[in-house]
CSV table of C-alpha atoms and ligand atoms in Angstrom, one decimal:
chain,number,residue,atom,x,y,z
A,1,UNK,CA,0.0,-0.2,0.0
A,2,UNK,CA,2.5,2.9,-1.5
A,3,UNK,CA,6.1,2.9,-0.6
A,4,UNK,CA,7.4,4.8,2.3
A,5,UNK,CA,10.6,6.3,2.0
A,6,UNK,CA,13.5,4.5,1.6
A,7,UNK,CA,15.2,3.0,4.6
A,8,UNK,CA,12.3,2.8,6.8
A,9,UNK,CA,12.0,-0.8,5.9
A,10,UNK,CA,14.7,-1.9,8.1
A,11,UNK,CA,13.2,-0.4,10.7
A,12,UNK,CA,10.7,-2.0,13.4
A,13,UNK,CA,8.1,0.3,15.3
A,14,UNK,CA,9.6,0.8,19.0
A,15,UNK,CA,7.9,-1.5,21.1
A,16,UNK,CA,8.2,-2.5,24.5
A,17,UNK,CA,5.7,-4.3,26.2
A,18,UNK,CA,2.9,-2.0,27.6
A,19,UNK,CA,2.0,-4.2,30.7
A,20,UNK,CA,0.3,-2.4,33.6
A,21,UNK,CA,2.5,-3.8,36.0
A,22,UNK,CA,1.8,-3.1,40.2
A,23,UNK,CA,5.5,-2.4,40.0
A,24,UNK,CA,6.9,-0.9,37.6
A,25,UNK,CA,10.9,-1.3,37.4
A,26,UNK,CA,11.5,-1.4,33.7
A,27,UNK,CA,12.0,1.9,32.6
A,28,UNK,CA,14.2,3.7,35.2
A,29,UNK,CA,11.6,6.4,36.1
A,30,UNK,CA,11.4,7.9,39.7
A,31,UNK,CA,9.4,5.2,41.7
A,32,UNK,CA,6.9,8.2,42.8
A,33,UNK,CA,5.1,10.8,41.9
A,34,UNK,CA,6.5,14.6,42.3
A,35,UNK,CA,7.4,15.7,45.7
A,36,UNK,CA,3.6,16.7,47.0
A,37,UNK,CA,4.7,20.3,47.3
A,38,UNK,CA,6.4,20.5,44.1
A,39,UNK,CA,3.3,18.8,42.9
A,40,UNK,CA,1.1,21.6,44.6
A,41,UNK,CA,2.8,24.3,43.1
A,42,UNK,CA,2.4,22.6,39.3
A,43,UNK,CA,-0.9,22.6,39.6
A,44,UNK,CA,-1.3,26.0,40.8
A,45,UNK,CA,0.7,26.9,37.7
A,46,UNK,CA,-1.5,25.2,35.5
A,47,UNK,CA,-4.8,26.4,36.7
A,48,UNK,CA,-3.5,29.8,36.0
A,49,UNK,CA,-2.5,28.8,32.2
A,50,UNK,CA,-4.3,30.5,29.3
A,51,UNK,CA,-5.0,26.7,27.5
A,52,UNK,CA,-6.3,28.7,24.5
A,53,UNK,CA,-2.8,30.0,23.8
A,54,UNK,CA,0.0,29.1,21.8
A,55,UNK,CA,3.3,28.3,23.8
A,56,UNK,CA,6.1,30.7,24.1
A,57,UNK,CA,7.7,30.4,20.3
A,58,UNK,CA,11.0,28.9,21.6
A,59,UNK,CA,10.4,28.2,25.1
A,60,UNK,CA,12.3,31.4,25.9
A,61,UNK,CA,11.1,31.3,29.8
A,62,UNK,CA,12.5,28.0,30.3
A,63,UNK,CA,15.5,28.2,28.4
A,64,UNK,CA,16.5,31.5,30.7
A,65,UNK,CA,15.9,29.8,33.9
A,66,UNK,CA,18.0,26.3,32.7
A,67,UNK,CA,20.5,28.5,31.3
A,68,UNK,CA,20.6,30.3,35.1
A,69,UNK,CA,21.2,27.1,36.9
A,70,UNK,CA,24.6,26.5,34.4
A,71,UNK,CA,25.6,29.8,33.7
A,72,UNK,CA,25.5,29.8,29.9
A,73,UNK,CA,22.8,32.1,28.4
A,74,UNK,CA,19.5,30.8,26.7
A,75,UNK,CA,21.4,30.7,23.5
A,76,UNK,CA,22.8,27.5,24.6
A,77,UNK,CA,20.0,25.5,25.2
A,78,UNK,CA,17.3,24.2,23.1
A,79,UNK,CA,14.3,22.2,24.7
A,80,UNK,CA,13.1,18.9,23.1
A,81,UNK,CA,10.1,16.8,23.9
A,82,UNK,CA,12.0,14.7,25.9
A,83,UNK,CA,15.7,14.7,25.5
A,84,UNK,CA,15.1,12.1,23.2
A,85,UNK,CA,13.9,14.8,20.8
A,86,UNK,CA,17.0,16.9,20.8
A,87,UNK,CA,19.0,14.0,20.6
A,88,UNK,CA,17.3,13.1,17.3
A,89,UNK,CA,17.4,16.5,15.9
A,90,UNK,CA,20.9,16.5,16.4
A,91,UNK,CA,21.5,13.3,14.2
A,92,UNK,CA,19.2,15.1,11.7
A,93,UNK,CA,20.9,18.3,11.4
A,94,UNK,CA,24.5,17.0,11.8
A,95,UNK,CA,23.5,13.5,10.1
A,96,UNK,CA,22.4,12.8,6.6
A,97,UNK,CA,23.3,10.8,3.4
A,98,UNK,CA,26.5,8.8,3.3
A,99,UNK,CA,27.1,10.8,7.0
A,100,UNK,CA,28.1,8.0,10.0
A,101,UNK,CA,27.1,8.7,13.6
A,102,UNK,CA,29.4,6.5,16.3
A,103,UNK,CA,28.4,5.3,19.6
A,104,UNK,CA,29.4,2.6,22.0
A,105,UNK,CA,27.4,-0.5,22.5
A,106,UNK,CA,25.6,-1.7,24.5
A,107,UNK,CA,24.3,1.6,24.9
A,108,UNK,CA,20.9,3.4,24.5
A,109,UNK,CA,19.0,1.2,22.1
A,110,UNK,CA,17.9,4.7,20.3
A,111,UNK,CA,20.8,5.7,19.1
A,112,UNK,CA,21.3,3.6,16.1
A,113,UNK,CA,17.6,4.4,15.4
A,114,UNK,CA,18.4,8.0,15.4
A,115,UNK,CA,21.1,7.5,13.1
A,116,UNK,CA,19.2,6.0,10.8
A,117,UNK,CA,16.0,8.2,10.6
A,118,UNK,CA,18.4,10.8,9.5
A,119,UNK,CA,19.9,8.7,7.0
A,120,UNK,CA,22.8,8.2,8.7
A,121,UNK,CA,25.2,5.0,8.9
A,122,UNK,CA,25.3,3.9,12.7
A,123,UNK,CA,28.9,3.0,13.7
A,124,UNK,CA,28.3,0.8,16.9
A,125,UNK,CA,31.6,0.4,18.5
A,126,UNK,CA,32.1,-2.5,21.0
A,127,UNK,CA,32.5,-2.0,25.0
A,128,UNK,CA,34.9,-3.9,26.8
A,129,UNK,CA,33.3,-7.2,28.3
A,130,UNK,CA,33.1,-5.5,31.8
A,131,UNK,CA,31.6,-2.5,29.8
A,132,UNK,CA,34.2,0.0,30.4
A,133,UNK,CA,35.0,2.2,27.2
A,134,UNK,CA,38.2,1.8,24.8
A,135,UNK,CA,38.8,5.3,24.0
A,136,UNK,CA,41.3,5.0,21.1
A,137,UNK,CA,38.9,2.2,19.4
A,138,UNK,CA,36.4,4.4,19.6
A,139,UNK,CA,38.0,7.4,18.3
A,140,UNK,CA,39.4,5.0,15.8
A,141,UNK,CA,36.5,3.8,14.4
A,142,UNK,CA,34.8,7.6,14.2
A,143,UNK,CA,37.8,8.5,12.2
A,144,UNK,CA,37.1,5.8,9.6
A,145,UNK,CA,34.1,6.5,9.4
A,146,UNK,CA,34.7,10.2,9.4
A,147,UNK,CA,32.2,10.6,11.5
A,148,UNK,CA,29.7,13.4,12.1
A,149,UNK,CA,28.3,12.8,15.3
A,150,UNK,CA,30.0,10.8,18.5
A,151,UNK,CA,27.2,9.9,21.0
A,152,UNK,CA,28.0,8.9,24.6
A,153,UNK,CA,25.7,7.9,27.2
A,154,UNK,CA,27.2,8.6,30.9
A,155,UNK,CA,26.5,7.1,32.7
A,156,UNK,CA,25.5,4.7,30.5
A,157,UNK,CA,21.9,2.9,29.9
A,158,UNK,CA,21.4,-0.4,29.9
A,159,UNK,CA,25.0,-0.8,31.3
A,160,UNK,CA,25.1,1.8,34.5
A,161,UNK,CA,28.6,1.9,34.1
A,162,UNK,CA,30.6,5.6,33.6
A,163,UNK,CA,32.7,7.1,31.3
A,164,UNK,CA,35.4,8.9,33.5
A,165,UNK,CA,35.7,12.5,32.9
A,166,UNK,CA,39.1,13.0,31.5
A,167,UNK,CA,38.0,9.5,29.1
A,168,UNK,CA,35.4,11.7,27.9
A,169,UNK,CA,37.4,14.8,27.6
A,170,UNK,CA,40.3,12.8,25.8
A,171,UNK,CA,37.7,12.2,23.3
A,172,UNK,CA,36.2,15.7,22.8
A,173,UNK,CA,40.0,16.7,22.6
A,174,UNK,CA,41.0,14.1,19.6
A,175,UNK,CA,37.4,14.1,17.8
A,176,UNK,CA,37.1,15.7,14.7
A,177,UNK,CA,33.4,16.0,15.0
A,178,UNK,CA,30.4,16.4,17.8
A,179,UNK,CA,30.7,15.0,21.1
A,180,UNK,CA,27.6,14.5,22.6
A,181,UNK,CA,27.3,13.5,26.1
A,182,UNK,CA,23.7,12.0,27.3
A,183,UNK,CA,23.8,12.5,30.9
A,184,UNK,CA,20.2,11.5,31.4
A,185,UNK,CA,21.5,9.3,34.8
A,186,UNK,CA,23.8,12.1,35.6
A,187,UNK,CA,21.5,13.0,39.2
A,188,UNK,CA,22.3,9.5,40.4
A,189,UNK,CA,26.1,9.7,39.3
A,190,UNK,CA,26.7,13.2,40.4
A,191,UNK,CA,29.6,14.0,37.5
A,192,UNK,CA,28.8,16.0,34.5
A,193,UNK,CA,30.7,16.9,31.4
A,194,UNK,CA,28.9,20.3,31.4
A,195,UNK,CA,32.9,21.7,32.1
A,196,UNK,CA,33.6,20.6,28.8
A,197,UNK,CA,31.6,23.1,27.4
A,198,UNK,CA,33.9,26.1,27.5
A,199,UNK,CA,36.8,24.2,26.2
A,200,UNK,CA,35.6,22.3,23.6
A,201,UNK,CA,32.4,24.2,21.5
A,202,UNK,CA,31.9,20.6,19.8
A,203,UNK,CA,30.8,19.2,23.1
A,204,UNK,CA,26.7,18.9,23.6
A,205,UNK,CA,25.3,17.9,26.9
A,206,UNK,CA,21.9,16.3,27.1
A,207,UNK,CA,19.7,16.2,29.6
A,208,UNK,CA,16.2,15.3,30.6
A,209,UNK,CA,13.4,15.4,33.2
A,210,UNK,CA,12.1,12.2,32.6
A,211,UNK,CA,14.3,10.1,35.6
A,212,UNK,CA,15.6,11.9,38.9
A,213,UNK,CA,13.1,14.8,38.3
A,214,UNK,CA,9.6,12.3,37.6
A,215,UNK,CA,8.7,14.1,34.6
A,216,UNK,CA,8.7,11.2,32.4
A,217,UNK,CA,4.9,11.7,31.7
A,218,UNK,CA,5.4,15.5,30.7
A,219,UNK,CA,8.0,14.8,28.3
A,220,UNK,CA,11.0,17.1,28.5
A,221,UNK,CA,14.7,17.6,27.8
A,222,UNK,CA,17.3,19.9,26.7
A,223,UNK,CA,20.3,20.3,24.8
A,224,UNK,CA,23.2,22.3,26.0
A,225,UNK,CA,25.9,23.6,23.2
A,226,UNK,CA,28.1,26.3,21.5
A,227,UNK,CA,24.9,28.7,20.4
A,228,UNK,CA,25.6,27.9,16.5
A,229,UNK,CA,25.1,24.3,17.1
A,230,UNK,CA,21.8,25.5,18.9
A,231,UNK,CA,20.7,27.7,16.1
A,232,UNK,CA,21.1,24.6,13.7
A,233,UNK,CA,19.3,21.7,15.8
A,234,UNK,CA,16.8,24.7,15.9
A,235,UNK,CA,16.1,24.7,12.5
A,236,UNK,CA,15.2,21.2,12.7
A,237,UNK,CA,12.2,21.1,15.1
A,238,UNK,CA,8.8,22.3,14.7
A,239,UNK,CA,7.7,25.8,16.0
A,240,UNK,CA,6.0,25.0,19.1
A,241,UNK,CA,7.8,21.5,19.8
A,242,UNK,CA,7.3,21.5,23.2
A,243,UNK,CA,3.3,22.4,24.9
A,244,UNK,CA,2.8,25.0,27.1
A,245,UNK,CA,1.8,22.7,29.9
A,246,UNK,CA,5.2,20.9,30.1
A,247,UNK,CA,7.0,23.8,29.8
A,248,UNK,CA,5.2,25.7,32.9
A,249,UNK,CA,5.7,21.9,34.6
A,250,UNK,CA,9.5,21.8,33.6
A,251,UNK,CA,9.9,25.0,34.8
A,252,UNK,CA,8.5,24.9,37.9
A,253,UNK,CA,10.6,21.6,38.5
A,254,UNK,CA,13.6,23.3,37.7
A,255,UNK,CA,13.1,25.7,40.4
A,256,UNK,CA,12.4,23.6,42.7
A,257,UNK,CA,14.8,21.1,41.7
A,258,UNK,CA,16.4,21.1,45.4
A,259,UNK,CA,13.3,19.3,46.4
A,260,UNK,CA,14.3,16.3,44.7
A,261,UNK,CA,17.7,16.0,46.6
A,262,UNK,CA,16.6,13.6,49.2
A,263,UNK,CA,14.4,11.6,46.7
A,264,UNK,CA,17.9,10.8,44.7
A,265,UNK,CA,20.0,10.1,47.8
A,266,UNK,CA,17.2,7.7,48.7
A,267,UNK,CA,17.2,5.9,45.4
A,268,UNK,CA,21.5,5.8,45.5
A,269,UNK,CA,21.2,4.1,48.9
A,270,UNK,CA,19.1,1.7,47.8
A,271,UNK,CA,21.0,1.3,44.9
A,272,UNK,CA,24.1,0.3,46.7
A,273,UNK,CA,21.7,-2.0,49.2
A,274,UNK,CA,20.4,-3.9,46.1
A,275,UNK,CA,23.3,-4.0,44.4
A,276,UNK,CA,25.1,-6.2,47.4
A,277,UNK,CA,22.2,-8.4,48.1
A,278,UNK,CA,21.8,-9.4,44.4
A,279,UNK,CA,25.6,-9.7,44.3
A,280,UNK,CA,25.4,-12.2,47.2
A,281,UNK,CA,22.9,-14.4,45.6
A,282,UNK,CA,24.7,-17.3,44.0
A,283,UNK,CA,25.3,-17.2,40.2
A,284,UNK,CA,24.4,-13.7,40.0
A,285,UNK,CA,26.8,-10.8,38.7
A,286,UNK,CA,25.7,-7.0,39.4
A,287,UNK,CA,27.6,-4.4,37.1
A,288,UNK,CA,28.8,-1.6,38.8
A,289,UNK,CA,26.0,1.3,38.6
A,290,UNK,CA,26.0,5.0,38.9
A,291,UNK,CA,22.6,5.2,38.1
A,292,UNK,CA,19.1,4.4,39.2
A,293,UNK,CA,18.9,0.9,37.8
A,294,UNK,CA,21.4,-2.2,37.9
A,295,UNK,CA,22.2,-4.6,35.3
A,296,UNK,CA,22.1,-8.0,36.6
A,297,UNK,CA,23.8,-11.2,34.7
A,298,UNK,CA,22.5,-14.3,35.5
A,299,UNK,CA,22.6,-17.7,33.8
A,300,UNK,CA,18.3,-18.1,34.7
A,301,UNK,CA,17.8,-14.7,33.6
A,302,UNK,CA,14.7,-15.8,31.7
A,303,UNK,CA,13.4,-17.5,34.6
A,304,UNK,CA,13.9,-15.1,37.2
A,305,UNK,CA,12.1,-12.7,34.5
A,306,UNK,CA,9.4,-14.3,34.9
A,307,UNK,CA,9.3,-15.1,38.3
A,308,UNK,CA,9.0,-11.5,38.7
A,309,UNK,CA,6.1,-11.2,36.3
A,310,UNK,CA,4.6,-13.3,38.2
A,311,UNK,CA,4.3,-10.8,41.1
A,312,UNK,CA,3.5,-8.0,39.3
A,313,UNK,CA,7.0,-6.7,39.2
A,314,UNK,CA,7.9,-5.4,35.5
A,315,UNK,CA,11.8,-5.4,34.5
A,316,UNK,CA,13.7,-5.5,31.5
A,317,UNK,CA,15.1,-8.4,29.7
A,318,UNK,CA,17.9,-7.6,27.8
A,319,UNK,CA,18.9,-11.4,27.7
A,320,UNK,CA,18.5,-12.2,24.0
A,321,UNK,CA,20.3,-8.6,23.4
A,322,UNK,CA,23.7,-8.3,21.8
A,323,UNK,CA,26.7,-7.9,24.2
A,324,UNK,CA,23.7,-8.6,27.1
A,325,UNK,CA,23.4,-12.4,26.9
A,326,UNK,CA,21.7,-13.3,30.2
A,327,UNK,CA,21.4,-9.6,31.6
A,328,UNK,CA,18.1,-7.9,33.0
A,329,UNK,CA,18.0,-4.5,34.3
A,330,UNK,CA,16.1,-3.8,37.4
A,331,UNK,CA,15.0,0.0,38.0
A,332,UNK,CA,15.6,1.2,41.7
A,333,UNK,CA,12.8,1.6,43.1
A,334,UNK,CA,11.1,2.6,46.8
A,335,UNK,CA,12.3,0.5,49.8
A,336,UNK,CA,9.3,-1.5,49.7
A,337,UNK,CA,10.0,-2.5,45.9
A,338,UNK,CA,13.4,-3.5,46.2
A,339,UNK,CA,12.2,-5.8,49.1
A,340,UNK,CA,9.9,-7.5,46.6
A,341,UNK,CA,12.6,-8.2,44.0
A,342,UNK,CA,14.6,-9.6,46.8
A,343,UNK,CA,12.0,-11.9,47.8
A,344,UNK,CA,11.4,-13.4,44.6
A,345,UNK,CA,14.9,-13.7,43.8
A,346,UNK,CA,15.8,-15.1,47.0
A,347,UNK,CA,12.9,-17.3,46.9
B,401,PLP,C1,15.9,8.0,29.5
B,401,PLP,C2,16.8,8.5,28.8
B,401,PLP,C3,16.6,9.3,27.9
B,401,PLP,C4,15.5,10.4,28.0
B,401,PLP,O1,14.5,10.5,27.5
B,401,PLP,P1,13.4,11.2,27.7
B,401,PLP,O2,13.1,11.7,25.8
B,401,PLP,O3,13.5,12.5,27.7
B,401,PLP,O4,12.2,10.8,28.3
B,401,PLP,C5,17.8,9.6,27.3
B,401,PLP,N1,18.9,8.9,26.8
B,401,PLP,C6,19.0,7.9,27.5
B,401,PLP,C7,19.7,7.2,27.5
B,401,PLP,C8,18.0,7.4,28.5
B,401,PLP,O5,17.8,6.3,29.3
């Protein structure tokens, strides 16, 4: 029935099982709704919003609020409907036919899809067996492919492992293309490559409100970069790409971001507790994580996923994914949810 554009035949629709688990540990979300004081403020702001009006054309107010938090200007910020939209727009703007986008694997599965949607060649570079990165191997692959973009995820989804700051700077110093650092889980790690923005005009940082800040429902994220890069990416995004409800919500959350510190600290404590408990289970290996999830390897991965599901616990099964044989990814939940995971694992 009519022929779609070339290249789409190789893409499968993004599908994750949409099951309403009573315990949702499959999407790296914040396990609870917004802190009540923050939610009350958001509702108050939303109730004063004129729903009949288009949003601000370029999300200026949220850009300025975020820029102030990083000591940059609004010209260094672009807002997306999720950081996904920003990352996709970047790949579209800097990719294209005959161009390459390089990224480590296993990493965020969307990177290869952004590359393909941008008509570019995806060039995945395998991580070491312990999921650390060989920076020279990545740079060599980028050089050979004459890459236009390198995408790094730090901490890395789905492994939870990190690329040390010095290694990211080494890549930035030696790459001849854009170097994007996707810091979706940065709040659980504490370290960032934002400081590289001043020194390297080809570095881009991606952040999201979907994880630590509990706004997965609102779809909002941003990129920080040199203003020329931001201008170029802006050409790709459609006007009013982020709706006014989301802009108001994100701005309120950003202003009140200190209210999230205790929740983030609790996730980090729970992560360490859960990692230690899982590691103590014979036959189970937990990779060191600086994020809000744990990658666990066990020869009985499929059976464990089934047992968790039988108790209403949804986790992400990567056991058949390349480079992730026998692995499952478990989002760190509330203390009660994590206790339930351990009960099922040790039953
Ligand atoms: C969750 C996630 C994002 C953010 O996605 P949003 O579109 O902002 O919800 C980006 N990168 C990685 C690696 C993620 O895991």
